[in-house]
Backbone as a ProteinNet text record, in pm:
[ID]
protein_1_A
[PRIMARY]
VYSNLKVRQAAQRKISVLAESHGIKTFTGDGNDVQQVSEMTREAIKFIKGSNKPVFLELETFRWLEHCGPNRDDELGYRELGELEKWIKRCPIESYKNTIIEKSIVTESEITQMIENINSEINDAFNFAKESAFPELKSLNQHIYKD
[TERTIARY]
85.2	-1.8	90.1	79.2	161.4	79	11.3	-71.1	-51.2	-72.5	-56.4	-165.7	-122.3	-214.9	-339.8	-328.6	-445.6	-555.5	-529.6	-633.2	-688.4	-626.2	-674	-741.4	-723.8	-777.4	-839.3	-934.6	-995	-891.5	-906.7	-813.2	-821.5	-705.7	-695.7	-752.7	-756	-808.8	-717.1	-777.4	-706.8	-757.9	-670.2	-710.1	-750.5	-692.4	-722.3	-871.3	-933.8	-1077.7	-1160.2	-1114.1	-1182.1	-1173.5	-1049.3	-1029.7	-1117.5	-1116.9	-1201.6	-1346.2	-1394.4	-1534.3	-1571	-1469	-1493	-1465.5	-1449.7	-1427.6	-1290	-1190.4	-1052.6	-981.6	-915.1	-832.4	-723.5	-705.2	-606.1	-505.6	-386.6	-283.5	-231.4	-215.1	-159.7	-39.9	51.1	168.9	267.3	375.4	480.4	573.3	562.4	644.7	793.5	829.2	968.7	1028.1	952.3	999.7	1014.4	1137	1169.1	1120.9	1141.9	1097.1	946.3	877.3	729.6	679	732.7	697.4	721.6	833.1	860.4	763.7	735.2	639.1	500.3	461.8	328.7	312	418.1	418.8	405.9	481.2	471.3	323.5	265	120.3	30.1	50.7	-26.8	-15.5	106.6	126.7	59.4	78.1	15.2	-138.9	-202	-343.9	-379.3	-303.1	-331.5	-327	-220.1	-204.9	-311.8	-358.7	-461.9	-599.2	-627.1	-760.7	-782	-672.3	-679.7	-757	-737.6	-805.4	-696.7	-731.6	-631.5	-620.8	-514	-495.9	-456.3	-463.6	-427	-335.5	-214.3	-119.1	-112.5	-133.4	-115.9	-5.3	110.6	219.8	254.9	252.5	280	423.7	457.2	594	593.7	702.7	711.1	806.4	765.6	851.6	947	1078.9	1180.8	1204.7	1195.5	1229.4	1114	1130.3	1027.3	975.1	856.8	796.6	877.6	933.9	984.8	1141.3	1210.3	1356.3	1425.5	1558.8	1640.3	1654.2	1567.6	1580.8	1486.3	1522.3	1422.9	1323	1201.8	1098.5	1039	1099.9	1037.7	1031.9	1100.6	1100.7	971.4	890.4	771	657	671.3	579.6	456.8	446.3	333.6	360	482.1	514.8	550	522.5	552.3	706.1	758.2	897.9	937.9	1047.8	1093.9	1035.5	932.5	865.3	961	1031.3	1126.2	1238.9	1291.5	1397.6	1350	1227	1162.9	1170.4	1130.5	1125.7	1263.1	1362.2	1493.9	1553.2	1525.7	1570.7	1515.6	1404.3	1341.3	1375.5	1486.4	1529.9	1521.5	1445.5	1436.9	1570.7	1650.8	1777.3	1872.6	1882.7	1976.6	1930.2	1795.4	1740.6	1765.2	1742.9	1757.1	1909.4	1986.3	2132.4	2177.5	2132	2169.1	2119.6	2001.1	1943.3	2024.5	2057	2130.9	2274	2332.1	2464.5	2457.3	2354.2	2334.2	2312.2	2243.3	2209.8	2321.1	2433	2552.8	2518.9	2425.7	2395.3	2502.1	2544.4	2654.1	2739.2	2856.4	2945.4	2940.8	2989.7	2995.6	3084.4	3193.5	3279.3	3213.2	3131.5	3055	2953.2	2887	2795.3	2869.6	2987.4	3069.4	3105.9	3146.2	3182.4	3062.3	2942.1	2820.6	2795.4	2807.5	2780.2	2877.6	3000.9	3103.1	3071.3	3030.5	3000.5	2877.7	2776.5	2653.1	2687.6	2769.8	2799.1	2883.2	2972.2	3049	2957	2860	2770.8	2685.9	2645.9	2571.6	2660.4	2776.2	2870.8	2899	2917.7	2943.3	2823	2695	2576.7	2568.2	2603.7	2598.9	2698.9	2823	2927.3	2888.5	2825.2	2775.4	2679.9	2584.4	2479.5	2543.3	2636.1	2701.2	2781.8	2843.1	2923.4	2846	2720.9	2641	2580.3	2551.9	2479.7	2341.8	2290.6	2154.2	2059.3	1951.6	1855.9	1789.5	1757.3	1690.7	1547.5	1488.7	1351.4	1253.4	1275.2	1180.2	1170.9	1265.8	1261.9	1176	1124	1056.3	937	865.3	747.4	773.7	899	928.6	930.4	894.4	910.1	822.6	707.6	619	517.8	475.1	373.3	431.5	383.8	431.2	385.7	477.2	448.3	358.3
-118.5	2	122.7	199.6	318.8	445.6	459.7	580.8	621.2	742.8	799.3	732.9	711.2	655.3	733.3	869.4	960.2	930.8	876.6	849.3	708.1	631.1	491	462.5	555.4	530.9	660.4	643	756.6	828.2	962.4	1032.5	985.2	976	930.7	797.9	710.7	576.4	500	441	355.7	215	122.1	-21.8	-70.1	-11.5	-54.2	-32.3	65.4	90.9	-21.1	-83	-199.1	-312.6	-332.2	-442	-424.6	-300.4	-267.9	-299.3	-270.4	-295	-443.3	-531.7	-673.7	-722.8	-624.4	-664.4	-694.9	-665.5	-701.9	-581.7	-614.2	-511.4	-460.3	-330.6	-277.8	-191.8	-186	-99.2	-24	105.7	180.6	255.7	279.5	354.6	382.5	438.5	474.4	356.3	298.2	181.3	208.2	339.8	377.2	403.3	392.2	411.4	276.9	230	96.8	74.8	174.3	159.5	152.6	236.6	235.3	101.5	46	-81.5	-195.8	-186.2	-288.9	-283.9	-166.1	-152.5	-191.9	-154.4	-189.6	-340.7	-399	-546.3	-620.6	-571.7	-628	-620.5	-501.4	-485.6	-584.6	-593.4	-680.4	-830	-869.8	-1006.4	-1032.1	-933.1	-945.1	-959.9	-879.4	-887.6	-1025.3	-1075.1	-1200.1	-1313.2	-1314.8	-1418.4	-1409.9	-1291	-1270.1	-1296.9	-1276.2	-1289.4	-1401.2	-1456.2	-1561.4	-1513.4	-1384.9	-1321.2	-1261.5	-1236.7	-1177.9	-1025.5	-968.5	-826.9	-789	-657.6	-604.4	-487.8	-495.5	-386.1	-309.2	-179.4	-94.3	-0.1	-19.2	62.1	137.3	268.4	356	354.5	326.5	327.8	360.7	337.3	380.7	284.6	239.6	153.7	238.8	216.8	295.4	254.9	125.8	75.4	18.3	-20.2	-77.8	-205.2	-250.4	-370.5	-494.6	-496.4	-622.8	-618.5	-535	-532.3	-438.5	-420.9	-339.5	-193	-144.3	-14.6	89.6	212	317.6	333.2	372.4	383	527.5	615	750.8	831.6	781.8	855.2	821.2	732.8	691.9	796.3	890.8	1001.2	983.5	869.2	856.1	890.1	930.1	981.4	1129.3	1200.4	1340.1	1364.2	1460.7	1495.6	1515	1460.8	1480.1	1383.3	1309.8	1221.7	1110	1049.1	943.9	995.9	1111.1	1165.6	1189.1	1232	1255.9	1128.9	1020.5	890.8	836.9	857.2	807.6	874.2	998.1	1073.5	1006	937.7	875.8	726.1	684.3	548.8	491.3	387.3	333.9	273	220.7	159.7	269.1	373.3	480.9	557.1	579	646.7	567.8	441.2	359.5	343.8	329.9	322.9	449.3	565.6	691.5	696.5	644	651.4	562.9	441.7	354.9	396.3	469.1	526.5	638.4	729	845.7	801.4	690.8	638.8	550.5	539.5	461.5	309.3	262.1	123.9	46.3	107.6	56.6	174.8	140	240.1	223.2	328.2	328.9	211.9	184.5	72.9	-61.2	-72.6	-199.6	-220.3	-109.8	-112.9	-156.5	-93.1	-129.2	-275.6	-328	-468.8	-553.5	-523.1	-598.3	-604.9	-490.7	-483.1	-571.1	-563.2	-652.2	-796.4	-836.5	-974.2	-1020.7	-932.5	-970.1	-979.8	-888.3	-892.7	-1019.5	-1058.4	-1177	-1296.9	-1301.9	-1414.3	-1429.6	-1310.7	-1312.8	-1355.2	-1305.7	-1346.2	-1499.1	-1549.6	-1693	-1771.4	-1725.7	-1793	-1791.3	-1674.5	-1669.7	-1762.8	-1763.5	-1851.9	-1997.3	-2035.3	-2174.1	-2204.4	-2112.7	-2141.4	-2154	-2069.5	-2076.3	-2204.8	-2253	-2372	-2502.3	-2492.7	-2610.5	-2657.3	-2788.7	-2843.9	-2788.2	-2771.5	-2723.4	-2831.2	-2794	-2897.5	-2972	-3098.3	-3180.8	-3136.6	-3153	-3110.5	-3168.9	-3296.7	-3364.2	-3299.1	-3212.6	-3140.6	-3017.8	-2982.7	-2857.2	-2835.9	-2940.2	-2928.9	-2965.4	-2984	-3017.1	-2889	-2906.2	-2796.8	-2680.2	-2699.6	-2591.8	-2564.3	-2680.9	-2674.7	-2736.5	-2694.9	-2746.8	-2895.1	-2982.1	-3126.1	-3154.7
1.4	-0.9	-1.6	-107	-116.6	-108.2	1.4	27	174.1	200.6	335.5	424.3	545.8	646.2	659.8	643.3	659.8	565.7	444.7	345.1	369.1	452.1	476.1	603.2	703.9	830	885.2	974.5	1038.9	1127.3	1139.8	1222.8	1367.8	1429.8	1572.7	1599.6	1499.5	1516.6	1610.5	1707.5	1804.5	1800.7	1762.7	1753.6	1896.9	1996.3	2133.9	2165.2	2107.9	2130.2	2076.4	1962.7	1910	2007	2058.5	2155.2	2278.3	2328.3	2446.5	2429.1	2304.5	2269.6	2273.4	2279.2	2289.4	2429.9	2525.6	2664.1	2698.3	2612.4	2638.4	2704.8	2809.6	2885.2	2786.1	2775.8	2681.8	2755.2	2696.7	2740.9	2621.2	2626	2514.3	2555.9	2465.5	2507.4	2386.8	2424.4	2332.7	2307.2	2187.2	2155.2	2142.8	2141.6	2138.2	2276.9	2379.4	2517.5	2580.8	2587.7	2632	2777.7	2867.1	3003.2	3014.5	2938.7	2938.3	2888.6	2782.4	2730.9	2832.4	2899.2	3001.8	3115.5	3170.7	3279.3	3231.9	3115.3	3065.8	3051.5	2997.3	2976.1	3111.4	3215.5	3348.5	3398.6	3383.4	3424.4	3350.7	3222.9	3135.8	3183.4	3216.3	3255.1	3392	3479.4	3610.7	3599.7	3511	3487.2	3430.4	3331.8	3270.9	3379.2	3458.6	3556.2	3663.2	3700.2	3801.9	3752.3	3622	3577	3478.9	3424.3	3328.7	3200.9	3172.3	3059.3	2970.3	2840	2749.8	2773	2713.4	2714.2	2568.3	2536.1	2413.5	2436.1	2376.8	2388.8	2255	2261.9	2137.8	2165.9	2086.8	2107.7	1979.9	1996.6	1875.8	1846.4	1714.8	1672	1523.1	1456.7	1315.3	1241.9	1121.9	1042.1	966.3	986.9	917.1	777.2	749.7	619.5	544.9	424.2	346	406.7	365.3	419.8	387	265.5	213.6	182.7	250.2	227.7	320.1	287	379.7	340.7	254.4	199.6	257.6	248.1	284.2	168.9	198.2	97.2	104.6	168.5	182.5	52.8	-50.8	-179.1	-256.1	-207.4	-283.8	-265.3	-179.5	-174.7	-81.9	-12.8	74	218.6	249.5	381.9	367.4	475.7	477.4	490.7	425.2	433.8	582	621.5	758.7	860.1	817.8	915.6	963.9	869.6	905.8	996.4	964.2	1047.4	1186.4	1205.9	1337	1418.6	1356	1430	1452.1	1357.5	1378.4	1499.8	1520.3	1643.3	1768.5	1757.3	1873.9	1882.7	1823.5	1822.7	1960.6	1987.3	2121.8	2176.9	2087	2132.1	2171.1	2090.4	2128.9	2254.4	2262	2378.8	2506.6	2500.4	2619.9	2658.3	2554.9	2579.5	2653.8	2604.5	2675.8	2819.6	2838.4	2974.5	3069.8	3029.3	3118.4	3142.4	3047.2	3066	3162.5	3143.3	3232.4	3377.4	3395.2	3528.7	3582.2	3510.3	3554.1	3568.1	3492.4	3497.9	3418.6	3305.7	3224	3181.5	3131.3	3072.6	2918.2	2861.9	2706.3	2664.8	2732.2	2691.4	2707.4	2811	2829	2710.8	2671.1	2557.3	2439.8	2411.7	2296	2294.2	2410	2422	2393.5	2445.4	2419.1	2264.5	2196	2061.4	1982.5	2021.4	1956.9	1976.1	2098	2122.1	2042.2	2040.2	1964	1814.2	1761.2	1618.1	1587.6	1678.8	1663.6	1656.5	1750.3	1754.9	1623.8	1578.5	1451.1	1335.3	1329.8	1224.1	1230.9	1350.5	1366.2	1313.6	1342.2	1299.3	1144.1	1085.5	939.9	880.1	935.2	881.3	899.2	1013.1	1029.7	925.3	897.5	797	660.3	626.3	491.4	475.4	581.3	573.5	586.9	632	655.9	525.6	521	406	400.2	277.8	258.9	307.3	373.4	424.8	311.6	341.4	245	231.4	110.4	86	180.9	224.2	312.4	448.7	487.2	613	610.8	489	471.4	570.5	600.8	682.3	830	865.2	1005.8	1093.5	1214.6	1317.8	1281.5	1217.2	1185.1	1301.4	1353	1462.7	1590.3	1702.4	1826.3	1835	1873.9	1883.8	2001.3
[MASK]
+++++++++++++++++++++++++++++++++++++++++++++++++++++++++++++++++++++++++++++++++++++++++++++++++++++++++++++++++++++++++++++++++++++++++++++++++++

């Protein structure tokens, strides 16, 4: 869909209102605020465990890249100029990283080491996949459903 959200949905539409209309407890919040999402999730889990009922979380965020690949798609004209940059400035990873550094939970060097370790693990996984034999066709339908 290459059209602005404004022409496809009612203004200020909240999916959580639809869930509430079915009697489902809802939580709404800023999907780019890691701390808020964490607290909201804890509340939701507490409610689920206490009531044995479902919950619905609606978290506002923004898709930076195209739906089907690793590229930006803001040149297609269905997003307002500057909208993507506004959301990139609100990057939840960068924001939370800055928060935990400011609170002296971790240091910048510890973050750097974590990133290096994670990148190494990812690279090892890719190398393992590249060096491994391609799966046999008969394995295509394995591990799709819980046994």
